[in-house]
Amino acid sequence: MPGNLRVLIIGAGVGGLALAQGLHRAGVEVTVCERDLSPLGRLRGYRLRLDPNGLDALDRLLPAPLSRAVWDASSTPSRTSYLNGTPPEEPVERDVSINRRTLREILLHGLDGVVEFGRECTGYRLDDAVTATFADGSTASADVLVAADGANSVIRRQYLPHARVMDTGVRIMYGRFPLTRDTAGLIPDEWFGIYRGLFGPDHQHIGIAPVHPRRPAPLPGLTDTGDYVMCLLAARTELLPYSDVELRAATGLELRDMTVSLARKWNPKAGELLALADPETLFPVFLRTSVPIEPWPTTPVTLLGDAIHAMSPAVGVGANTALRDAELLAAKLTETDLLPALRDYETAMISYGFDAVRTSAKFGALRMGQPPLTQA
C-alpha cells in the first residue's frame, strides 16, 4: 500500500508533522496543508513536556539525526548545573521539556515540498477519493484525509458533528522571562526543574518551568530561543477582573499586572517571579476539553491529537498523546487493507486518547477547578 497511497494531513502542528515525517520516511505520498502563512504561525505556548511515550514515538517516526536533535534541544534543567555552567546529568527517566517552536522546526526539517502553508481548509467531500476544500477555492484529493487541525477542527465539525469541545471556565495566562544567573538565583531550588506547580486558594495555579536546552541549535537553521523561564497563572473566570472579551483585548502589561496581583495574595515569592515576565510574551489561553464519544463508523477520514481528544494540560500528556497517535497511524497506513487498518488505529486511539482526556480532567479539577466532563 505505501507505494500508491496518498495521504492528506490538515494541520502542521506537532502531531500532523510527526505523522508526515513517519509517512514520508516510509515512502508514502503525503501532503500537509496548514492555514498559517509561515512556520512562525500563531503563538501556542513556550514549552512542551515530552514523556517516554512522546520521545519513543519520535524515535520511531523520525530519521536518527532528527530524533537526536529533539533530545539535544530538550531540557532537564538543574539549578546547580546551570549556575555552575556544567551540563545537567542525564535524567533517570525520559521526561524532558522542549521549546514548541524548536520542536516544530525540527519536525519541518526535510519536508520541503510536503508542507504547504496558507492553505485554510473549509471542509471535505467523500466520494471515490477524499477531497478537501480550501478558502481560496482550491481543492486537494487523497486516499486518506487526516484531521490534525486542533481543537477547532473544521474536519471534526463536519465529520463528527456530535463530538463536543467544552469550555472549562479556566483561563491560563502564559509568559516568559530570560533565564540568567541573576534570575536563576531568584528561583528556589525546589522550583527549578522540568515544571513546578504551585497551588493556591480557589484552585489558582502557578507554574514555573526553566528551559535550558542541552544544545541551543542542534540542527542548521534552528532558531536559538535562548534560556528562559516559562511562567503561568491559571484561575477560574470568576476570580479574574476581566471578562473573556476584555481578556482577549488586554495588553501584555495588563495581563502581567493582573497575574502578579492575584499571585501576590497567596504566594508573594511566585508573584515576584511573574513580575519578571516580559509583557510582550503574555497571552491568555481559554482552557477547553473534548468530551469523550463512542466509536464511529470507519471511513477514509480520520483524526489525531487535539482534533479529537483535546485535553487539560494538568498532567502534560496532550502532545505526547498526539505523538502516540502519529506513530500508530503511520504504522497502520503501511498495512495492506486500508479501512481495517484505520479501524484498528481508531479503536486504539479512542481508548487511550479519551482515557487521557478523563485523567487530565480529573487532575484539572483538583489543580485548576476544571468542572467534571459532561456527556456527549
mmCIF file with all atom_site columns, N, CA and C in Angstrom, residues 166-219:
data_model
loop_
_atom_site.group_PDB
_atom_site.id
_atom_site.type_symbol
_atom_site.label_atom_id
_atom_site.label_alt_id
_atom_site.label_comp_id
_atom_site.label_asym_id
_atom_site.label_entity_id
_atom_site.label_seq_id
_atom_site.pdbx_PDB_ins_code
_atom_site.Cartn_x
_atom_site.Cartn_y
_atom_site.Cartn_z
_atom_site.occupancy
_atom_site.B_iso_or_equiv
_atom_site.pdbx_formal_charge
_atom_site.auth_seq_id
_atom_site.auth_comp_id
_atom_site.auth_asym_id
_atom_site.auth_atom_id
_atom_site.pdbx_PDB_model_num
ATOM 1   N N  . MET A 1 166 ? -15.815 21.326 25.266 1.00 0.00 ? 166 MET A N  1
ATOM 2   C CA . MET A 1 166 ? -16.468 22.158 26.279 1.00 0.00 ? 166 MET A CA 1
ATOM 3   C C  . MET A 1 166 ? -15.489 23.144 26.915 1.00 0.00 ? 166 MET A C  1
ATOM 4   N N  . ASP A 1 167 ? -16.030 24.304 27.237 1.00 0.00 ? 167 ASP A N  1
ATOM 5   C CA . ASP A 1 167 ? -15.259 25.326 27.950 1.00 0.00 ? 167 ASP A CA 1
ATOM 6   C C  . ASP A 1 167 ? -15.184 24.903 29.417 1.00 0.00 ? 167 ASP A C  1
ATOM 7   N N  . THR A 1 168 ? -13.994 24.953 29.996 1.00 0.00 ? 168 THR A N  1
ATOM 8   C CA . THR A 1 168 ? -13.817 24.555 31.398 1.00 0.00 ? 168 THR A CA 1
ATOM 9   C C  . THR A 1 168 ? -14.003 25.713 32.372 1.00 0.00 ? 168 THR A C  1
ATOM 10  N N  . GLY A 1 169 ? -14.057 26.941 31.843 1.00 0.00 ? 169 GLY A N  1
ATOM 11  C CA . GLY A 1 169 ? -14.129 28.096 32.737 1.00 0.00 ? 169 GLY A CA 1
ATOM 12  C C  . GLY A 1 169 ? -12.796 28.471 33.347 1.00 0.00 ? 169 GLY A C  1
ATOM 13  N N  . VAL A 1 170 ? -11.721 27.805 32.922 1.00 0.00 ? 170 VAL A N  1
ATOM 14  C CA . VAL A 1 170 ? -10.372 28.103 33.424 1.00 0.00 ? 170 VAL A CA 1
ATOM 15  C C  . VAL A 1 170 ? -9.635  28.911 32.367 1.00 0.00 ? 170 VAL A C  1
ATOM 16  N N  . ARG A 1 171 ? -8.954  29.946 32.810 1.00 0.00 ? 171 ARG A N  1
ATOM 17  C CA . ARG A 1 171 ? -8.146  30.767 31.906 1.00 0.00 ? 171 ARG A CA 1
ATOM 18  C C  . ARG A 1 171 ? -6.697  30.718 32.379 1.00 0.00 ? 171 ARG A C  1
ATOM 19  N N  . ILE A 1 172 ? -5.786  30.567 31.441 1.00 0.00 ? 172 ILE A N  1
ATOM 20  C CA . ILE A 1 172 ? -4.364  30.474 31.778 1.00 0.00 ? 172 ILE A CA 1
ATOM 21  C C  . ILE A 1 172 ? -3.628  31.622 31.101 1.00 0.00 ? 172 ILE A C  1
ATOM 22  N N  . MET A 1 173 ? -2.865  32.368 31.874 1.00 0.00 ? 173 MET A N  1
ATOM 23  C CA . MET A 1 173 ? -2.023  33.434 31.348 1.00 0.00 ? 173 MET A CA 1
ATOM 24  C C  . MET A 1 173 ? -0.590  32.929 31.288 1.00 0.00 ? 173 MET A C  1
ATOM 25  N N  . TYR A 1 174 ? -0.056  32.828 30.066 1.00 0.00 ? 174 TYR A N  1
ATOM 26  C CA . TYR A 1 174 ? 1.304   32.350 29.851 1.00 0.00 ? 174 TYR A CA 1
ATOM 27  C C  . TYR A 1 174 ? 2.247   33.525 29.589 1.00 0.00 ? 174 TYR A C  1
ATOM 28  N N  . GLY A 1 175 ? 3.478   33.397 30.068 1.00 0.00 ? 175 GLY A N  1
ATOM 29  C CA . GLY A 1 175 ? 4.515   34.379 29.786 1.00 0.00 ? 175 GLY A CA 1
ATOM 30  C C  . GLY A 1 175 ? 5.880   33.744 29.954 1.00 0.00 ? 175 GLY A C  1
ATOM 31  N N  . ARG A 1 176 ? 6.909   34.543 29.802 1.00 0.00 ? 176 ARG A N  1
ATOM 32  C CA . ARG A 1 176 ? 8.265   34.033 29.981 1.00 0.00 ? 176 ARG A CA 1
ATOM 33  C C  . ARG A 1 176 ? 9.194   35.187 30.349 1.00 0.00 ? 176 ARG A C  1
ATOM 34  N N  . PHE A 1 177 ? 10.301  34.843 31.002 1.00 0.00 ? 177 PHE A N  1
ATOM 35  C CA . PHE A 1 177 ? 11.346  35.827 31.252 1.00 0.00 ? 177 PHE A CA 1
ATOM 36  C C  . PHE A 1 177 ? 12.702  35.147 31.057 1.00 0.00 ? 177 PHE A C  1
ATOM 37  N N  . PRO A 1 178 ? 13.743  35.932 30.757 1.00 0.00 ? 178 PRO A N  1
ATOM 38  C CA . PRO A 1 178 ? 15.052  35.326 30.474 1.00 0.00 ? 178 PRO A CA 1
ATOM 39  C C  . PRO A 1 178 ? 15.593  34.568 31.688 1.00 0.00 ? 178 PRO A C  1
ATOM 40  N N  . LEU A 1 179 ? 16.219  33.445 31.413 1.00 0.00 ? 179 LEU A N  1
ATOM 41  C CA . LEU A 1 179 ? 16.927  32.704 32.457 1.00 0.00 ? 179 LEU A CA 1
ATOM 42  C C  . LEU A 1 179 ? 18.384  33.128 32.412 1.00 0.00 ? 179 LEU A C  1
ATOM 43  N N  . THR A 1 180 ? 18.814  33.807 33.460 1.00 0.00 ? 180 THR A N  1
ATOM 44  C CA . THR A 1 180 ? 20.194  34.260 33.593 1.00 0.00 ? 180 THR A CA 1
ATOM 45  C C  . THR A 1 180 ? 20.687  33.835 34.976 1.00 0.00 ? 180 THR A C  1
ATOM 46  N N  . ARG A 1 181 ? 21.929  34.091 35.252 1.00 0.00 ? 181 ARG A N  1
ATOM 47  C CA . ARG A 1 181 ? 22.441  33.781 36.585 1.00 0.00 ? 181 ARG A CA 1
ATOM 48  C C  . ARG A 1 181 ? 21.664  34.569 37.648 1.00 0.00 ? 181 ARG A C  1
ATOM 49  N N  . ASP A 1 182 ? 21.295  35.800 37.310 1.00 0.00 ? 182 ASP A N  1
ATOM 50  C CA . ASP A 1 182 ? 20.555  36.615 38.277 1.00 0.00 ? 182 ASP A CA 1
ATOM 51  C C  . ASP A 1 182 ? 19.155  36.064 38.511 1.00 0.00 ? 182 ASP A C  1
ATOM 52  N N  . THR A 1 183 ? 18.427  35.761 37.431 1.00 0.00 ? 183 THR A N  1
ATOM 53  C CA . THR A 1 183 ? 17.063  35.271 37.630 1.00 0.00 ? 183 THR A CA 1
ATOM 54  C C  . THR A 1 183 ? 17.057  33.852 38.188 1.00 0.00 ? 183 THR A C  1
ATOM 55  N N  . ALA A 1 184 ? 18.051  33.034 37.802 1.00 0.00 ? 184 ALA A N  1
ATOM 56  C CA . ALA A 1 184 ? 18.135  31.678 38.376 1.00 0.00 ? 184 ALA A CA 1
ATOM 57  C C  . ALA A 1 184 ? 18.322  31.750 39.877 1.00 0.00 ? 184 ALA A C  1
ATOM 58  N N  . GLY A 1 185 ? 19.060  32.775 40.344 1.00 0.00 ? 185 GLY A N  1
ATOM 59  C CA . GLY A 1 185 ? 19.277  32.924 41.774 1.00 0.00 ? 185 GLY A CA 1
ATOM 60  C C  . GLY A 1 185 ? 18.020  33.285 42.539 1.00 0.00 ? 185 GLY A C  1
ATOM 61  N N  . LEU A 1 186 ? 16.986  33.759 41.830 1.00 0.00 ? 186 LEU A N  1
ATOM 62  C CA . LEU A 1 186 ? 15.728  34.128 42.490 1.00 0.00 ? 186 LEU A CA 1
ATOM 63  C C  . LEU A 1 186 ? 14.775  32.947 42.621 1.00 0.00 ? 186 LEU A C  1
ATOM 64  N N  . ILE A 1 187 ? 15.071  31.859 41.909 1.00 0.00 ? 187 ILE A N  1
ATOM 65  C CA . ILE A 1 187 ? 14.165  30.703 41.902 1.00 0.00 ? 187 ILE A CA 1
ATOM 66  C C  . ILE A 1 187 ? 14.612  29.710 42.960 1.00 0.00 ? 187 ILE A C  1
ATOM 67  N N  . PRO A 1 188 ? 13.762  29.390 43.930 1.00 0.00 ? 188 PRO A N  1
ATOM 68  C CA . PRO A 1 188 ? 14.149  28.401 44.949 1.00 0.00 ? 188 PRO A CA 1
ATOM 69  C C  . PRO A 1 188 ? 14.557  27.073 44.312 1.00 0.00 ? 188 PRO A C  1
ATOM 70  N N  . ASP A 1 189 ? 15.487  26.384 44.955 1.00 0.00 ? 189 ASP A N  1
ATOM 71  C CA . ASP A 1 189 ? 15.981  25.108 44.415 1.00 0.00 ? 189 ASP A CA 1
ATOM 72  C C  . ASP A 1 189 ? 14.851  24.151 44.071 1.00 0.00 ? 189 ASP A C  1
ATOM 73  N N  . GLU A 1 190 ? 13.857  24.067 44.963 1.00 0.00 ? 190 GLU A N  1
ATOM 74  C CA . GLU A 1 190 ? 12.784  23.086 44.767 1.00 0.00 ? 190 GLU A CA 1
ATOM 75  C C  . GLU A 1 190 ? 11.837  23.481 43.635 1.00 0.00 ? 190 GLU A C  1
ATOM 76  N N  . TRP A 1 191 ? 11.962  24.700 43.111 1.00 0.00 ? 191 TRP A N  1
ATOM 77  C CA . TRP A 1 191 ? 11.132  25.119 41.982 1.00 0.00 ? 191 TRP A CA 1
ATOM 78  C C  . TRP A 1 191 ? 11.855  24.967 40.656 1.00 0.00 ? 191 TRP A C  1
ATOM 79  N N  . PHE A 1 192 ? 13.120  24.625 40.688 1.00 0.00 ? 192 PHE A N  1
ATOM 80  C CA . PHE A 1 192 ? 13.947  24.613 39.485 1.00 0.00 ? 192 PHE A CA 1
ATOM 81  C C  . PHE A 1 192 ? 13.986  23.194 38.935 1.00 0.00 ? 192 PHE A C  1
ATOM 82  N N  . GLY A 1 193 ? 13.252  22.957 37.864 1.00 0.00 ? 193 GLY A N  1
ATOM 83  C CA . GLY A 1 193 ? 13.220  21.616 37.285 1.00 0.00 ? 193 GLY A CA 1
ATOM 84  C C  . GLY A 1 193 ? 12.371  21.619 36.032 1.00 0.00 ? 193 GLY A C  1
ATOM 85  N N  . ILE A 1 194 ? 11.855  20.461 35.657 1.00 0.00 ? 194 ILE A N  1
ATOM 86  C CA . ILE A 1 194 ? 11.024  20.355 34.467 1.00 0.00 ? 194 ILE A CA 1
ATOM 87  C C  . ILE A 1 194 ? 9.817   21.279 34.570 1.00 0.00 ? 194 ILE A C  1
ATOM 88  N N  . TYR A 1 195 ? 9.117   21.205 35.693 1.00 0.00 ? 195 TYR A N  1
ATOM 89  C CA . TYR A 1 195 ? 7.944   22.050 35.914 1.00 0.00 ? 195 TYR A CA 1
ATOM 90  C C  . TYR A 1 195 ? 7.609   22.018 37.392 1.00 0.00 ? 195 TYR A C  1
ATOM 91  N N  . ARG A 1 196 ? 7.353   23.187 37.960 1.00 0.00 ? 196 ARG A N  1
ATOM 92  C CA . ARG A 1 196 ? 6.931   23.271 39.347 1.00 0.00 ? 196 ARG A CA 1
ATOM 93  C C  . ARG A 1 196 ? 5.546   23.902 39.394 1.00 0.00 ? 196 ARG A C  1
ATOM 94  N N  . GLY A 1 197 ? 4.577   23.146 39.913 1.00 0.00 ? 197 GLY A N  1
ATOM 95  C CA . GLY A 1 197 ? 3.233   23.654 40.090 1.00 0.00 ? 197 GLY A CA 1
ATOM 96  C C  . GLY A 1 197 ? 3.015   24.098 41.525 1.00 0.00 ? 197 GLY A C  1
ATOM 97  N N  . LEU A 1 198 ? 2.458   25.281 41.685 1.00 0.00 ? 198 LEU A N  1
ATOM 98  C CA . LEU A 1 198 ? 2.153   25.837 42.997 1.00 0.00 ? 198 LEU A CA 1
ATOM 99  C C  . LEU A 1 198 ? 0.649   26.021 43.089 1.00 0.00 ? 198 LEU A C  1
ATOM 100 N N  . PHE A 1 199 ? 0.077   25.621 44.202 1.00 0.00 ? 199 PHE A N  1
ATOM 101 C CA . PHE A 1 199 ? -1.384  25.567 44.319 1.00 0.00 ? 199 PHE A CA 1
ATOM 102 C C  . PHE A 1 199 ? -1.870  26.550 45.368 1.00 0.00 ? 199 PHE A C  1
ATOM 103 N N  . GLY A 1 200 ? -2.868  27.346 44.986 1.00 0.00 ? 200 GLY A N  1
ATOM 104 C CA . GLY A 1 200 ? -3.368  28.378 45.865 1.00 0.00 ? 200 GLY A CA 1
ATOM 105 C C  . GLY A 1 200 ? -4.857  28.241 46.134 1.00 0.00 ? 200 GLY A C  1
ATOM 106 N N  . PRO A 1 201 ? -5.447  29.225 46.782 1.00 0.00 ? 201 PRO A N  1
ATOM 107 C CA . PRO A 1 201 ? -6.874  29.167 47.119 1.00 0.00 ? 201 PRO A CA 1
ATOM 108 C C  . PRO A 1 201 ? -7.744  29.239 45.863 1.00 0.00 ? 201 PRO A C  1
ATOM 109 N N  . ASP A 1 202 ? -8.942  28.671 45.958 1.00 0.00 ? 202 ASP A N  1
ATOM 110 C CA . ASP A 1 202 ? -9.915  28.705 44.864 1.00 0.00 ? 202 ASP A CA 1
ATOM 111 C C  . ASP A 1 202 ? -9.352  28.094 43.583 1.00 0.00 ? 202 ASP A C  1
ATOM 112 N N  . HIS A 1 203 ? -8.482  27.085 43.748 1.00 0.00 ? 203 HIS A N  1
ATOM 113 C CA . HIS A 1 203 ? -7.914  26.340 42.618 1.00 0.00 ? 203 HIS A CA 1
ATOM 114 C C  . HIS A 1 203 ? -7.012  27.193 41.736 1.00 0.00 ? 203 HIS A C  1
ATOM 115 N N  . GLN A 1 204 ? -6.485  28.295 42.255 1.00 0.00 ? 204 GLN A N  1
ATOM 116 C CA . GLN A 1 204 ? -5.493  29.037 41.478 1.00 0.00 ? 204 GLN A CA 1
ATOM 117 C C  . GLN A 1 204 ? -4.208  28.207 41.377 1.00 0.00 ? 204 GLN A C  1
ATOM 118 N N  . HIS A 1 205 ? -3.542  28.365 40.255 1.00 0.00 ? 205 HIS A N  1
ATOM 119 C CA . HIS A 1 205 ? -2.373  27.532 39.978 1.00 0.00 ? 205 HIS A CA 1
ATOM 120 C C  . HIS A 1 205 ? -1.298  28.387 39.331 1.00 0.00 ? 205 HIS A C  1
ATOM 121 N N  . ILE A 1 206 ? -0.077  28.291 39.831 1.00 0.00 ? 206 ILE A N  1
ATOM 122 C CA . ILE A 1 206 ? 1.076   28.962 39.232 1.00 0.00 ? 206 ILE A CA 1
ATOM 123 C C  . ILE A 1 206 ? 2.052   27.894 38.769 1.00 0.00 ? 206 ILE A C  1
ATOM 124 N N  . GLY A 1 207 ? 2.594   28.069 37.580 1.00 0.00 ? 207 GLY A N  1
ATOM 125 C CA . GLY A 1 207 ? 3.580   27.136 37.057 1.00 0.00 ? 207 GLY A CA 1
ATOM 126 C C  . GLY A 1 207 ? 4.886   27.847 36.734 1.00 0.00 ? 207 GLY A C  1
ATOM 127 N N  . ILE A 1 208 ? 5.993   27.243 37.120 1.00 0.00 ? 208 ILE A N  1
ATOM 128 C CA . ILE A 1 208 ? 7.331   27.762 36.840 1.00 0.00 ? 208 ILE A CA 1
ATOM 129 C C  . ILE A 1 208 ? 8.121   26.651 36.140 1.00 0.00 ? 208 ILE A C  1
ATOM 130 N N  . ALA A 1 209 ? 8.696   26.961 34.971 1.00 0.00 ? 209 ALA A N  1
ATOM 131 C CA . ALA A 1 209 ? 9.398   25.927 34.210 1.00 0.00 ? 209 ALA A CA 1
ATOM 132 C C  . ALA A 1 209 ? 10.603  26.522 33.490 1.00 0.00 ? 209 ALA A C  1
ATOM 133 N N  . PRO A 1 210 ? 11.808  26.388 34.046 1.00 0.00 ? 210 PRO A N  1
ATOM 134 C CA . PRO A 1 210 ? 13.016  26.824 33.322 1.00 0.00 ? 210 PRO A CA 1
ATOM 135 C C  . PRO A 1 210 ? 13.240  25.958 32.079 1.00 0.00 ? 210 PRO A C  1
ATOM 136 N N  . VAL A 1 211 ? 13.706  26.582 31.011 1.00 0.00 ? 211 VAL A N  1
ATOM 137 C CA . VAL A 1 211 ? 14.023  25.862 29.774 1.00 0.00 ? 211 VAL A CA 1
ATOM 138 C C  . VAL A 1 211 ? 15.463  26.203 29.403 1.00 0.00 ? 211 VAL A C  1
ATOM 139 N N  . HIS A 1 212 ? 16.310  25.176 29.438 1.00 0.00 ? 212 HIS A N  1
ATOM 140 C CA . HIS A 1 212 ? 17.749  25.341 29.190 1.00 0.00 ? 212 HIS A CA 1
ATOM 141 C C  . HIS A 1 212 ? 18.214  24.155 28.366 1.00 0.00 ? 212 HIS A C  1
ATOM 142 N N  . PRO A 1 213 ? 18.099  24.236 27.016 1.00 0.00 ? 213 PRO A N  1
ATOM 143 C CA . PRO A 1 213 ? 18.416  23.079 26.170 1.00 0.00 ? 213 PRO A CA 1
ATOM 144 C C  . PRO A 1 213 ? 19.868  22.667 26.270 1.00 0.00 ? 213 PRO A C  1
ATOM 145 N N  . ARG A 1 214 ? 20.112  21.362 26.035 1.00 0.00 ? 214 ARG A N  1
ATOM 146 C CA . ARG A 1 214 ? 21.482  20.856 26.049 1.00 0.00 ? 214 ARG A CA 1
ATOM 147 C C  . ARG A 1 214 ? 22.325  21.538 24.968 1.00 0.00 ? 214 ARG A C  1
ATOM 148 N N  . ARG A 1 215 ? 21.733  21.669 23.781 1.00 0.00 ? 215 ARG A N  1
ATOM 149 C CA . ARG A 1 215 ? 22.399  22.363 22.673 1.00 0.00 ? 215 ARG A CA 1
ATOM 150 C C  . ARG A 1 215 ? 21.370  23.310 22.072 1.00 0.00 ? 215 ARG A C  1
ATOM 151 N N  . PRO A 1 216 ? 21.616  24.616 22.075 1.00 0.00 ? 216 PRO A N  1
ATOM 152 C CA . PRO A 1 216 ? 20.603  25.579 21.621 1.00 0.00 ? 216 PRO A CA 1
ATOM 153 C C  . PRO A 1 216 ? 20.156  25.385 20.173 1.00 0.00 ? 216 PRO A C  1
ATOM 154 N N  . ALA A 1 217 ? 21.068  24.979 19.285 1.00 0.00 ? 217 ALA A N  1
ATOM 155 C CA . ALA A 1 217 ? 20.710  24.828 17.873 1.00 0.00 ? 217 ALA A CA 1
ATOM 156 C C  . ALA A 1 217 ? 21.365  23.571 17.319 1.00 0.00 ? 217 ALA A C  1
ATOM 157 N N  . PRO A 1 218 ? 20.790  22.381 17.627 1.00 0.00 ? 218 PRO A N  1
ATOM 158 C CA . PRO A 1 218 ? 21.434  21.126 17.225 1.00 0.00 ? 218 PRO A CA 1
ATOM 159 C C  . PRO A 1 218 ? 21.321  20.803 15.746 1.00 0.00 ? 218 PRO A C  1
ATOM 160 N N  . LEU A 1 219 ? 20.553  21.601 14.975 1.00 0.00 ? 219 LEU A N  1
ATOM 161 C CA . LEU A 1 219 ? 20.456  21.416 13.534 1.00 0.00 ? 219 LEU A CA 1
ATOM 162 C C  . LEU A 1 219 ? 20.665  22.763 12.852 1.00 0.00 ? 219 LEU A C  1
#
